[in-house]
mmCIF file of C-alpha atoms and ligand atoms in Angstrom:
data_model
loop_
_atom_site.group_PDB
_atom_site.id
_atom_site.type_symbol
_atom_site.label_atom_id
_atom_site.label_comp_id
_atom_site.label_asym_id
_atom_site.label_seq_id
_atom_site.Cartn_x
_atom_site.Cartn_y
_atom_site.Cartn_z
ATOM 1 C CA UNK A 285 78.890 -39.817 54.295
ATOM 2 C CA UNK A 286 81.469 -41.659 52.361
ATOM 3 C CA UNK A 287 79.282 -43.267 50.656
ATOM 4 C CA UNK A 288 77.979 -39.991 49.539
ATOM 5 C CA UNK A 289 81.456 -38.391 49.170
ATOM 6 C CA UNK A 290 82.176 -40.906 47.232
ATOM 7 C CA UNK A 291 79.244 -40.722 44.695
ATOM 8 C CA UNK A 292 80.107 -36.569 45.095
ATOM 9 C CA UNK A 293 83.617 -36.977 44.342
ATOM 10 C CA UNK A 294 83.637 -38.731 40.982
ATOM 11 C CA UNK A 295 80.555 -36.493 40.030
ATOM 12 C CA UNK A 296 82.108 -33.035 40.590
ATOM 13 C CA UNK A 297 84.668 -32.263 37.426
ATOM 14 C CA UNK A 298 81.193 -33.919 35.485
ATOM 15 C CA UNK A 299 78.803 -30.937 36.855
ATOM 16 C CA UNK A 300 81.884 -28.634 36.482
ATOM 17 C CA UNK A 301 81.944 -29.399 32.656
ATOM 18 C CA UNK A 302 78.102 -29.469 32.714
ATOM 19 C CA UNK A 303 78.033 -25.979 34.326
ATOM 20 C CA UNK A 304 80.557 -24.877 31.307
ATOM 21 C CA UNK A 305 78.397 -26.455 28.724
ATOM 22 C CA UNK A 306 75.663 -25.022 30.711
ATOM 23 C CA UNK A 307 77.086 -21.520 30.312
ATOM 24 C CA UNK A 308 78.208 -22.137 26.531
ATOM 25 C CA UNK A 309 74.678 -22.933 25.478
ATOM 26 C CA UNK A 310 73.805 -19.261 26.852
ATOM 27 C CA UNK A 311 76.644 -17.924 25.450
ATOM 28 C CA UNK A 312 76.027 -19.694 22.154
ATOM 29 C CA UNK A 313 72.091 -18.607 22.261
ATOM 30 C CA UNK A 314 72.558 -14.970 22.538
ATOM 31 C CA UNK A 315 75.208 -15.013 20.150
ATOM 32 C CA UNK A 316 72.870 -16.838 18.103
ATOM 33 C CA UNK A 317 69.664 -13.772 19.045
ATOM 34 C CA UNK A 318 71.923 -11.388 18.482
ATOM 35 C CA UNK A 319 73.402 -12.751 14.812
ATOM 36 C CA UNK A 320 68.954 -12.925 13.950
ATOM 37 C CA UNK A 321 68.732 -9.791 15.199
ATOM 38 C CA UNK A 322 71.443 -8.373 13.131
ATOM 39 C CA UNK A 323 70.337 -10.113 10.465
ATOM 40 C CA UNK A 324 66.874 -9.119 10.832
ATOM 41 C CA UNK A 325 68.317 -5.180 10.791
ATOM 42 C CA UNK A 326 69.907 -5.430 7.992
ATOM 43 C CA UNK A 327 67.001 -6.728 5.557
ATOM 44 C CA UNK A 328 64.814 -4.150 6.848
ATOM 45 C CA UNK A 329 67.205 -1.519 6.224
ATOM 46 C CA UNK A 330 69.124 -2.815 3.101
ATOM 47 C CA UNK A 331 67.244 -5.503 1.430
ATOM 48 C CA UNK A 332 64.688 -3.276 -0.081
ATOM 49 C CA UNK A 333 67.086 -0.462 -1.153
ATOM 50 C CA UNK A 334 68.576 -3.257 -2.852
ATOM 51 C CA UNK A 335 65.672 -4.444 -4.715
ATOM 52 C CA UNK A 336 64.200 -0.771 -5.221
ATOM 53 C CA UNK A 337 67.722 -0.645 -7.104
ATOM 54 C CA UNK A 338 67.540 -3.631 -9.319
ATOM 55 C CA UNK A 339 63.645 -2.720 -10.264
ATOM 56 C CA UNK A 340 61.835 -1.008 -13.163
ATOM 57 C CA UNK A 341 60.514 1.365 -10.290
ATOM 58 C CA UNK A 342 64.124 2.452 -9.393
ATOM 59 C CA UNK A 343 64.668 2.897 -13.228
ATOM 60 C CA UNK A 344 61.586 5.347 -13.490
ATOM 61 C CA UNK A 345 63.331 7.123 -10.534
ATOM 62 C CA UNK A 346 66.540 7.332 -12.594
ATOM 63 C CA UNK A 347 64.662 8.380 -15.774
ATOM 64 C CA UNK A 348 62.767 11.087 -14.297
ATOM 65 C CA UNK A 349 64.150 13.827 -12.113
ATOM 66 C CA UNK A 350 60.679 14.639 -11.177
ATOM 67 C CA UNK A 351 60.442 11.004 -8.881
ATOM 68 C CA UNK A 352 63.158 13.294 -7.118
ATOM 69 C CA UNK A 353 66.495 11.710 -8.752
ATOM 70 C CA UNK A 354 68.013 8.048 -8.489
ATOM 71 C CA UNK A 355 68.639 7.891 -5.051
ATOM 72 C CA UNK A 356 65.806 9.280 -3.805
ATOM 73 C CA UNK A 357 64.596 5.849 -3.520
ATOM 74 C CA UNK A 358 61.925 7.836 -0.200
ATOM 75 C CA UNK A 359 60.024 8.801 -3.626
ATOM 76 C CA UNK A 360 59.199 5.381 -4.574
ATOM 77 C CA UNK A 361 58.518 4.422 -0.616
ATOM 78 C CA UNK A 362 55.719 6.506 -0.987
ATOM 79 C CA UNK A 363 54.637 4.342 -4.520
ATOM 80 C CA UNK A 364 50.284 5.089 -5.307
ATOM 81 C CA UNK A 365 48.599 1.806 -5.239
ATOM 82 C CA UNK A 366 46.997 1.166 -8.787
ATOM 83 C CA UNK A 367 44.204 -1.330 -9.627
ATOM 84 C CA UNK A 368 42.505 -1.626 -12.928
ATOM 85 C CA UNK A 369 38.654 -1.743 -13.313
ATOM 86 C CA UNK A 370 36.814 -3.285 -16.291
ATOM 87 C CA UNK A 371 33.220 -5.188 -17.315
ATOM 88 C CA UNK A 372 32.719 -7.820 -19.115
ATOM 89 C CA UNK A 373 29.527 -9.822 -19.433
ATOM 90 C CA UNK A 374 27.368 -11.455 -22.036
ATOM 91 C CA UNK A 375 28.091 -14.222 -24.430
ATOM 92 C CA UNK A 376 30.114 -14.870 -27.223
ATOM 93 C CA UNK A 377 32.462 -12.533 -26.348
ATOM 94 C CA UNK A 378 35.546 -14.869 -26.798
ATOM 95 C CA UNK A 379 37.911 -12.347 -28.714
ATOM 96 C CA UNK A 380 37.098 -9.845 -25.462
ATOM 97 C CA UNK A 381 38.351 -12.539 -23.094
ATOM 98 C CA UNK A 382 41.020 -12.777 -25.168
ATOM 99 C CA UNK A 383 41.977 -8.813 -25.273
ATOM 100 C CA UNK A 384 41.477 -8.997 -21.283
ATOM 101 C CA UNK A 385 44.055 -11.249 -20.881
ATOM 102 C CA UNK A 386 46.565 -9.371 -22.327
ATOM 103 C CA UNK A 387 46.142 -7.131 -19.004
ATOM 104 C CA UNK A 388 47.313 -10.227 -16.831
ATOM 105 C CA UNK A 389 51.071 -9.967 -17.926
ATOM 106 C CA UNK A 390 51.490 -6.261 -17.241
ATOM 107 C CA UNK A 391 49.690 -6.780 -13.818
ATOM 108 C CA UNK A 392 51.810 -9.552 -13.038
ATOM 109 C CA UNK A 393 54.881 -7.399 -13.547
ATOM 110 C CA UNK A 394 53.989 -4.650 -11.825
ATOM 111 C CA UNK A 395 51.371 -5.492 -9.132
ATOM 112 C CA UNK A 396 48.152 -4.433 -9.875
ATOM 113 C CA UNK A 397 44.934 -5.584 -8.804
ATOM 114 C CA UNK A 398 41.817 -6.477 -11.054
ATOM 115 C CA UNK A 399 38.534 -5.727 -10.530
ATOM 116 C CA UNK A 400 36.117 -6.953 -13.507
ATOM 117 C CA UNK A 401 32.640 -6.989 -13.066
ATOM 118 C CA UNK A 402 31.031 -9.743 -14.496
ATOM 119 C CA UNK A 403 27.196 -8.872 -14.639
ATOM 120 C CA UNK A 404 25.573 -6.082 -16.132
ATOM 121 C CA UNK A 405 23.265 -4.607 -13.485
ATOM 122 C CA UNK A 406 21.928 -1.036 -15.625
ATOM 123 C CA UNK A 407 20.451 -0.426 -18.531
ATOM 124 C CA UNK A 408 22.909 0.556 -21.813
ATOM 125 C CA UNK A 409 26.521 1.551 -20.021
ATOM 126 C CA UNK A 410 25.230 3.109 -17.014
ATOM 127 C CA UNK A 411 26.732 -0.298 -15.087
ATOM 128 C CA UNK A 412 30.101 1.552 -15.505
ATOM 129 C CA UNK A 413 30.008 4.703 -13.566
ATOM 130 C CA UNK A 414 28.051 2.614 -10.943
ATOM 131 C CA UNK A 415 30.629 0.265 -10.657
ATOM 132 C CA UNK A 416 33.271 2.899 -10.536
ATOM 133 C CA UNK A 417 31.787 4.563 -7.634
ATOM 134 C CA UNK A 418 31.540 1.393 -5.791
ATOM 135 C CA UNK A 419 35.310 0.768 -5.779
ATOM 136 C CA UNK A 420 35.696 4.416 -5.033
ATOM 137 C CA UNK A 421 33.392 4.181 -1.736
ATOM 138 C CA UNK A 422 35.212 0.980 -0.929
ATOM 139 C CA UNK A 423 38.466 1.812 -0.916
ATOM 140 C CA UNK A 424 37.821 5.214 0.735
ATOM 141 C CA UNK A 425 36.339 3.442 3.393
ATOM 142 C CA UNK A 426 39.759 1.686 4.420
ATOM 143 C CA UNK A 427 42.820 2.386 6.397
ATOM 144 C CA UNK A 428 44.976 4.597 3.910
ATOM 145 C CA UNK A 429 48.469 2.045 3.955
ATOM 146 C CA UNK A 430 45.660 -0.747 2.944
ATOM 147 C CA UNK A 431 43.949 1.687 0.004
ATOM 148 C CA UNK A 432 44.027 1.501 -3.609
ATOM 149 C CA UNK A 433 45.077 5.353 -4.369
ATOM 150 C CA UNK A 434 44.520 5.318 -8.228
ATOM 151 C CA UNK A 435 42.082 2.948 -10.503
ATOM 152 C CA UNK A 436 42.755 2.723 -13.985
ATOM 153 C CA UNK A 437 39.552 2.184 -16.076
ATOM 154 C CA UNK A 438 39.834 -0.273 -19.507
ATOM 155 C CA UNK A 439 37.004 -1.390 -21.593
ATOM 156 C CA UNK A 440 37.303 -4.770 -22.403
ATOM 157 C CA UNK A 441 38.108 -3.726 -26.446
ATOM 158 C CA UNK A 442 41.569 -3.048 -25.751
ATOM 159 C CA UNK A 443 45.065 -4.707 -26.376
ATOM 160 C CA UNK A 444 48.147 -4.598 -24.213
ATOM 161 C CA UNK A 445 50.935 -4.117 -25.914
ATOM 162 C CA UNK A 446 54.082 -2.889 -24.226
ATOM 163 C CA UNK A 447 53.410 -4.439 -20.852
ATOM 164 C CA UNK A 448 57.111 -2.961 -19.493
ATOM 165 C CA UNK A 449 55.010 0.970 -19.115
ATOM 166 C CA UNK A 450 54.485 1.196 -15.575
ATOM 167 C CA UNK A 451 51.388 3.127 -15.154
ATOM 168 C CA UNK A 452 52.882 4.829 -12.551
ATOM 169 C CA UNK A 453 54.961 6.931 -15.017
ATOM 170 C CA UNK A 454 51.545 8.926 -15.535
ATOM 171 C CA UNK A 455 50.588 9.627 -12.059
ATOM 172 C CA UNK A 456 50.964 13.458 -11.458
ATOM 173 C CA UNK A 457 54.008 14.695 -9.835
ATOM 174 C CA UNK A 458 53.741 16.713 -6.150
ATOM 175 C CA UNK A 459 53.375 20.129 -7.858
ATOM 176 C CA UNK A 460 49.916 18.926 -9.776
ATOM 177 C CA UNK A 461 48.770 17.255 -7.024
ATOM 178 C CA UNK A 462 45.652 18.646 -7.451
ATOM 179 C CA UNK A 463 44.705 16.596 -10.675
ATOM 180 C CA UNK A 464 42.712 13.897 -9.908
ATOM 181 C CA UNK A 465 41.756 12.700 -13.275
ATOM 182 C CA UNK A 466 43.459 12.074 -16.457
ATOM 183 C CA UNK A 467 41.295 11.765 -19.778
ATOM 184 C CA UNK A 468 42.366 11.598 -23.564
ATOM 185 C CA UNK A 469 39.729 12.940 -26.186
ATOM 186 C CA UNK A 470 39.580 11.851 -29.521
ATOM 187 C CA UNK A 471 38.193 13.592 -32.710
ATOM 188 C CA UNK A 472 34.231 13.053 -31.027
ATOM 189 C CA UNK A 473 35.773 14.843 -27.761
ATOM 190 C CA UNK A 474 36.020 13.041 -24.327
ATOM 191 C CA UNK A 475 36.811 9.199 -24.451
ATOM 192 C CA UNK A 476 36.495 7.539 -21.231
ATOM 193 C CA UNK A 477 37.458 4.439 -22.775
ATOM 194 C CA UNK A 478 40.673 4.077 -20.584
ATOM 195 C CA UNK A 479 41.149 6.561 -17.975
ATOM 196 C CA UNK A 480 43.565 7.222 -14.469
ATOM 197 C CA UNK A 481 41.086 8.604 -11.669
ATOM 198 C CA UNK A 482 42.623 9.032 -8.072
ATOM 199 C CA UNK A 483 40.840 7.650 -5.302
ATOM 200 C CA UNK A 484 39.370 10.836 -3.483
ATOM 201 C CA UNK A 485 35.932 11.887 -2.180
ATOM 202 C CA UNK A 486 36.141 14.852 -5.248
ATOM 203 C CA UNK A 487 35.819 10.620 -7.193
ATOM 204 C CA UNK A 488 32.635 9.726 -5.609
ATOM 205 C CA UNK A 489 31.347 13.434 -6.154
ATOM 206 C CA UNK A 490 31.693 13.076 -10.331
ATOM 207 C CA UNK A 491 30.763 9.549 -10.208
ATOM 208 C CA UNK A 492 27.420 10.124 -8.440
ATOM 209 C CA UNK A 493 26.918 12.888 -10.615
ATOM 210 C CA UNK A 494 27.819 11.080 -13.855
ATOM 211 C CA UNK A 495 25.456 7.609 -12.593
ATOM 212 C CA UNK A 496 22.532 10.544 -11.785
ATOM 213 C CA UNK A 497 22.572 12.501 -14.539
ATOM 214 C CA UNK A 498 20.100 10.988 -16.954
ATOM 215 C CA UNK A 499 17.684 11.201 -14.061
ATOM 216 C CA UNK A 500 18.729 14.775 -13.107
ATOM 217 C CA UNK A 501 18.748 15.755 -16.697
ATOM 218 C CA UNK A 502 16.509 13.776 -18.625
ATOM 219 C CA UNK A 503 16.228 16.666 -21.180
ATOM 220 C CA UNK A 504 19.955 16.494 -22.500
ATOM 221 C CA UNK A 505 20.791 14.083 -24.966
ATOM 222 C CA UNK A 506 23.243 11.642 -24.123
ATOM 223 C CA UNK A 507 24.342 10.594 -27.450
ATOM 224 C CA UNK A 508 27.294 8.041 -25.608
ATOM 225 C CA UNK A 509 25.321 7.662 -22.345
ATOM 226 C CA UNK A 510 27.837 7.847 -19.502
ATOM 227 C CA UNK A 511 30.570 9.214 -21.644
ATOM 228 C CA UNK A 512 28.028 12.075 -22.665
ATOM 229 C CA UNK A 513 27.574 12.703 -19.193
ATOM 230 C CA UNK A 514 31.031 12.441 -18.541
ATOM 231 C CA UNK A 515 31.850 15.164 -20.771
ATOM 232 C CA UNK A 516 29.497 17.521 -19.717
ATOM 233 C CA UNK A 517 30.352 17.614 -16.235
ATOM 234 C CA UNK A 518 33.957 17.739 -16.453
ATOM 235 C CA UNK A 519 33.207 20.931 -18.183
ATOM 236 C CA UNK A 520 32.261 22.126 -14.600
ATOM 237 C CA UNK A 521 34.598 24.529 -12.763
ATOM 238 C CA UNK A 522 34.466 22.162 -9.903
ATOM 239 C CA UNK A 523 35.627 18.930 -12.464
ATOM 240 C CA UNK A 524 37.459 20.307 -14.574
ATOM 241 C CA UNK A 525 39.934 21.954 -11.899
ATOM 242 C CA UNK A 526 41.139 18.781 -10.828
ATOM 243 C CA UNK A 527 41.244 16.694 -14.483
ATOM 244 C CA UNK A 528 43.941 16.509 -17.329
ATOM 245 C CA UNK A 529 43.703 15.837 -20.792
ATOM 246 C CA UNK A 530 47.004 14.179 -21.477
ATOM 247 C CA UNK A 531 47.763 12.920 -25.022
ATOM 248 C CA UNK A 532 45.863 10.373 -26.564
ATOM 249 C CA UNK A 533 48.972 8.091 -26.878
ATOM 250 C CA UNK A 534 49.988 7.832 -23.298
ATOM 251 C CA UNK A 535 47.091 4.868 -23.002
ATOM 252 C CA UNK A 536 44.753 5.325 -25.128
ATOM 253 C CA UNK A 537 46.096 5.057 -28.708
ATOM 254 C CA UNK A 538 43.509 4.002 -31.528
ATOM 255 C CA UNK A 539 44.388 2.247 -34.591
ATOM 256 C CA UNK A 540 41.974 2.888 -37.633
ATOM 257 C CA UNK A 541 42.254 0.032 -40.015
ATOM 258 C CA UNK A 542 41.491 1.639 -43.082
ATOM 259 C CA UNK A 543 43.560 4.688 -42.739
ATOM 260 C CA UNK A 544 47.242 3.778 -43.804
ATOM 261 C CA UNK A 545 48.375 7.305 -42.948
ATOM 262 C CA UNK A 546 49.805 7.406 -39.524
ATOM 263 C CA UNK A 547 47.991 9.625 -37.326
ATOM 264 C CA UNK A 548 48.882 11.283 -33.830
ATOM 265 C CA UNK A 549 46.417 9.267 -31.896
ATOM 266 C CA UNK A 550 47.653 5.770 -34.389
ATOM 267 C CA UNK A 551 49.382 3.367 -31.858
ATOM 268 C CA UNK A 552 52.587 2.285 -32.877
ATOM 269 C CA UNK A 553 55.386 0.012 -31.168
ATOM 270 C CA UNK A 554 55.905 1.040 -27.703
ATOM 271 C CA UNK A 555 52.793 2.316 -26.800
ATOM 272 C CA UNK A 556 51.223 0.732 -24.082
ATOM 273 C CA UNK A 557 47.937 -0.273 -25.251
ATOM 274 C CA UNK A 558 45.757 -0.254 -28.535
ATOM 275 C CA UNK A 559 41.836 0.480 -27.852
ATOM 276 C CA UNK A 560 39.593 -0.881 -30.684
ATOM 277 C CA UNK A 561 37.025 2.288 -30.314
ATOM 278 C CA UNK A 562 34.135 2.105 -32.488
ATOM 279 C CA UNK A 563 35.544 -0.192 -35.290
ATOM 280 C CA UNK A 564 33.676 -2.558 -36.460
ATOM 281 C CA UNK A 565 33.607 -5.855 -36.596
ATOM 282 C CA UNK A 566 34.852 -5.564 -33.178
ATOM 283 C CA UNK A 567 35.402 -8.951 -32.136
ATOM 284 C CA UNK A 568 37.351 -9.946 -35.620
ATOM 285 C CA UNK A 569 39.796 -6.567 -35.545
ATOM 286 C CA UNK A 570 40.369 -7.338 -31.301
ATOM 287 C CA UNK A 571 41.341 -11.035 -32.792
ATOM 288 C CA UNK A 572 43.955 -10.012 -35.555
ATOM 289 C CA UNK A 573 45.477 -7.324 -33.066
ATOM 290 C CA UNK A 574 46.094 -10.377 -30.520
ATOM 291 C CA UNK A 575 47.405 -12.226 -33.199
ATOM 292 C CA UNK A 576 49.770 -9.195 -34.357
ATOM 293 C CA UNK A 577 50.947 -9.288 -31.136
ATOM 294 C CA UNK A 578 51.782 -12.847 -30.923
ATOM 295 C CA UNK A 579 53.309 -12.720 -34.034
ATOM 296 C CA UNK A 580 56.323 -10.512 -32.862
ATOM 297 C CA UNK A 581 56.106 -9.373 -29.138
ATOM 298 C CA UNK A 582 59.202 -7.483 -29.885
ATOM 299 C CA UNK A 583 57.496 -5.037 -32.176
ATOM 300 C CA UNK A 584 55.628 -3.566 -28.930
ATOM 301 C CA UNK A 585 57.550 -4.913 -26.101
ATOM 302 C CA UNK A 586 60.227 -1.855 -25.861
ATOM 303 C CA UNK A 587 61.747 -1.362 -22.701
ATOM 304 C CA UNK A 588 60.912 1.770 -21.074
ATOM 305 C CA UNK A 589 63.699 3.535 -21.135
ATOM 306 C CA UNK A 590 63.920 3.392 -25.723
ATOM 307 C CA UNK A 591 60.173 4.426 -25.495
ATOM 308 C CA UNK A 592 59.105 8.284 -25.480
ATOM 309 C CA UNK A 593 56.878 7.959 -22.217
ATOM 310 C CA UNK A 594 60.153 8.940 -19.961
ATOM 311 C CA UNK A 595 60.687 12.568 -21.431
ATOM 312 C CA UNK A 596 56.727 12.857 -22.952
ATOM 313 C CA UNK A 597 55.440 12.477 -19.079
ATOM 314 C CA UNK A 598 58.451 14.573 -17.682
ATOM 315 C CA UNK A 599 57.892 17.515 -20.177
ATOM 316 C CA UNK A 600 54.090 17.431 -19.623
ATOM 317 C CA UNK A 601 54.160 18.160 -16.200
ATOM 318 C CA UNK A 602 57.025 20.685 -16.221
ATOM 319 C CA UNK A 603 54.911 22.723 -18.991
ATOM 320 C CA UNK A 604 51.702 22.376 -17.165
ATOM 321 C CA UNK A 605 50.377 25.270 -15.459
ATOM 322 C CA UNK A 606 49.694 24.359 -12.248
HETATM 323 C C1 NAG B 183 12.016 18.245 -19.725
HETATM 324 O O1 NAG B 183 11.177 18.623 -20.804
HETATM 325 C C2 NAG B 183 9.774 18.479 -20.534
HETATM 326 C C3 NAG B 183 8.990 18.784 -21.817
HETATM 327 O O2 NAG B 183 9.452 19.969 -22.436
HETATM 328 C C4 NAG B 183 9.399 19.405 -19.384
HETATM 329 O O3 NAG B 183 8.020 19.251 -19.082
HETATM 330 C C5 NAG B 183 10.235 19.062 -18.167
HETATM 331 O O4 NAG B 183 9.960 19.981 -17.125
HETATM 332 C C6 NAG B 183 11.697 19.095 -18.498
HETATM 333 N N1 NAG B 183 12.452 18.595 -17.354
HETATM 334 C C7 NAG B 183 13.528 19.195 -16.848
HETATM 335 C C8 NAG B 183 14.138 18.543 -15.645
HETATM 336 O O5 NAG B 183 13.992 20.217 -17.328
HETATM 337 C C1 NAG B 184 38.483 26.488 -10.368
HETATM 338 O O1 NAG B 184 39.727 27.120 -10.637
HETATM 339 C C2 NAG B 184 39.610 28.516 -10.862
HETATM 340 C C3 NAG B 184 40.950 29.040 -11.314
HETATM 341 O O2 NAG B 184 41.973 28.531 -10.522
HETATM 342 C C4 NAG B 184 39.094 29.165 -9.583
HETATM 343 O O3 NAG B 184 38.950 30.566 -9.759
HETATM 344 C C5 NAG B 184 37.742 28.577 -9.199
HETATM 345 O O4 NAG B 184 37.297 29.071 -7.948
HETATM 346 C C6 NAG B 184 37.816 27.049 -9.130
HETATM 347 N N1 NAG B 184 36.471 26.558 -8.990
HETATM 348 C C7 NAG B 184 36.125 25.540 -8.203
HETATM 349 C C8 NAG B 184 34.688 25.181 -8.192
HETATM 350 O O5 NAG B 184 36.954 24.932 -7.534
HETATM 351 C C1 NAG B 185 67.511 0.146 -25.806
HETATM 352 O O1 NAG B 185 67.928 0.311 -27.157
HETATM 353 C C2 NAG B 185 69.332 0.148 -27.348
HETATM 354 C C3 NAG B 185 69.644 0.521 -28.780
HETATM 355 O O2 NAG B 185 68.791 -0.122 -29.676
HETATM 356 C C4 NAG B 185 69.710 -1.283 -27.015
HETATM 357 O O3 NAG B 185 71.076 -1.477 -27.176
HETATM 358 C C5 NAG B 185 69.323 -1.566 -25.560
HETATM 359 O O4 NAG B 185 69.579 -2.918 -25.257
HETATM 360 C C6 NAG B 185 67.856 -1.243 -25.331
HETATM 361 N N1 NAG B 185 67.569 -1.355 -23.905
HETATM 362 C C7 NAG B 185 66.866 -2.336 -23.397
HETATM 363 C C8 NAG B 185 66.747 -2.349 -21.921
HETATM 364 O O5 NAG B 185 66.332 -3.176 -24.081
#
């Protein structure tokens, strides 16, 4: 026993200060959950607010009432989901590459997927609508939070040029939220060149339509195939309810390189893209306009808020009968 109390004796101020140390390291853990969990509460519920803030999104907000006002930041919460859709295939087609590139800075800035098919798979341009309504069955067929909810469509012959226009600035505010396509027409009529389509089953409707209706309709003349087709069925109660013609400009401005006069429909610095529609040679005029672009960036590159498309898109809607 003394040889025990003896071993105890020395050994109990030791477990006394162990038990302390013992209850400091609790102490010191759950003050340590609790400053993570703090922590942890206040990026979720500040951090993004604060980015949101210092973002080109929270500028659009600012710019345009209709986004619901700058600190309805809820507005942007509720952001669509954009991804661009092009083709490209064939050879010798180095000055196309070269256009398509241009589209990697402005997805890079504002998040935006690419999808580029790289095969032709129909005849003439019939691979387009086809590949449209692929993406448009895809995407339908996930959960929404994981869903593309717009697709821009480019053809390969156009040129970025103010990558700082969000193409969010175009989708249709709450009150039109009915339109599901926006087109630009040019002097021939429709040009479905570059267009904004929302992901909805009214999508896969036209685009089965528009991939069926040389088949359907073998007796019309499609002079530009799809585009032809295009046009005719958007003149349909049931398409043309739901689709826009917004100006030419917004994203679809043409530059004719013969005409010196400038034009409504002539792109000019700020606009955010040129398309090289029917001019010829194609692949030498896609060239130079990469090469003008090089040149000075600054020409084009105009931050959003010195460009028109702030009070153009906000006056459009407001005067748009709904
Ligand atoms: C197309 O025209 C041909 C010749 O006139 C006719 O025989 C055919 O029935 C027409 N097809 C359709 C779908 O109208
Ligand atoms: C298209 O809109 C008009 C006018 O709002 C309406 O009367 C008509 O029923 C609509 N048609 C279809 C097919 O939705
Ligand atoms: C917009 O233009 C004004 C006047 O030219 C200029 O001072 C300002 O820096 C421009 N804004 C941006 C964000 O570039």
């Amino acid at each position: 026993m003394a040889l025990i109390n003896h071993i105890n004796l020395p050994r109990r101020p030791f477990a006394s200060l162990l038990r302390y140390f013992h209850k400091a390291r609790i102490t010191t853990l759950l003050l340590f959950c609790a400053a993570i969990t703090l922590f942890a509460v206040y990026l979720h519920n500040f951090e993004p607010n604060r980015d949101r803030s210092n973002s080109w999104q929270a500028k659009i907000i600012s710019l345009n009432p209709l986004f619901g006002g700058p600190d309805n930041y809820n507005a942007w919460s509720k952001r669509p989901r954009i991804g661009k859709v092009s083709i490209l295939y064939g050879d010798k087609k180095l000055a196309h590459e070269r256009a398509l590139k241009t589209q990697e800075k402005h997805n890079r800035l504002h998040g935006y997927s690419m999808h580029l098919l790289r095969r032709g798979i129909l005849d003439g341009y019939w691979t387009k609508p086809a590949y449209i309504l692929s993406l448009i069955l895809q995407e339908l067929g996930k959960q929404d939070s994981e869903r593309l909810s717009w697709l821009f469509w480019v053809d390969a012959d156009t040129v970025v040029l103010n990558s700082h226009v969000p193409l969010e600035i175009f989708i249709p505010p709450t009150q039109h939220k009915d339109i599901h396509l926006l087109v630009t027409k040019d002097w021939n009529g429709l040009n479905n060149g570059v267009f904004l389509l929302e992901v909805t089953p009214w999508a896969v409707e036209l685009f089965t339509a528009i991939a069926s209706f040389r088949d359907f309709q073998p007796n019309t003349t499609l002079t530009f195939q799809d585009q032809s087709a295009m046009e005719i069925l958007l003149k349909e109660p049931k398409y043309a309810n739901h689709t826009v013609t917004v100006p030419q400009r917004w994203f679809n401005a043409y530059k004719d390189e013969k005409d010196k006069e400038l034009k409504a429909d002539q792109v000019r610095g700020g606009d955010l893209l040129v398309h090289l529609a029917g001019v010829n040679p194609r692949e030498k005029y896609l060239d130079e306009w990469c090469d003008r672009y090089e040149e000075d960036p600054s020409v084009w590159e105009i931050a959003l808020e010195n460009t028109t498309y702030p009070t153009e898109t906000k006056e459009f809607w407001e005067n748009l009968k709904t």
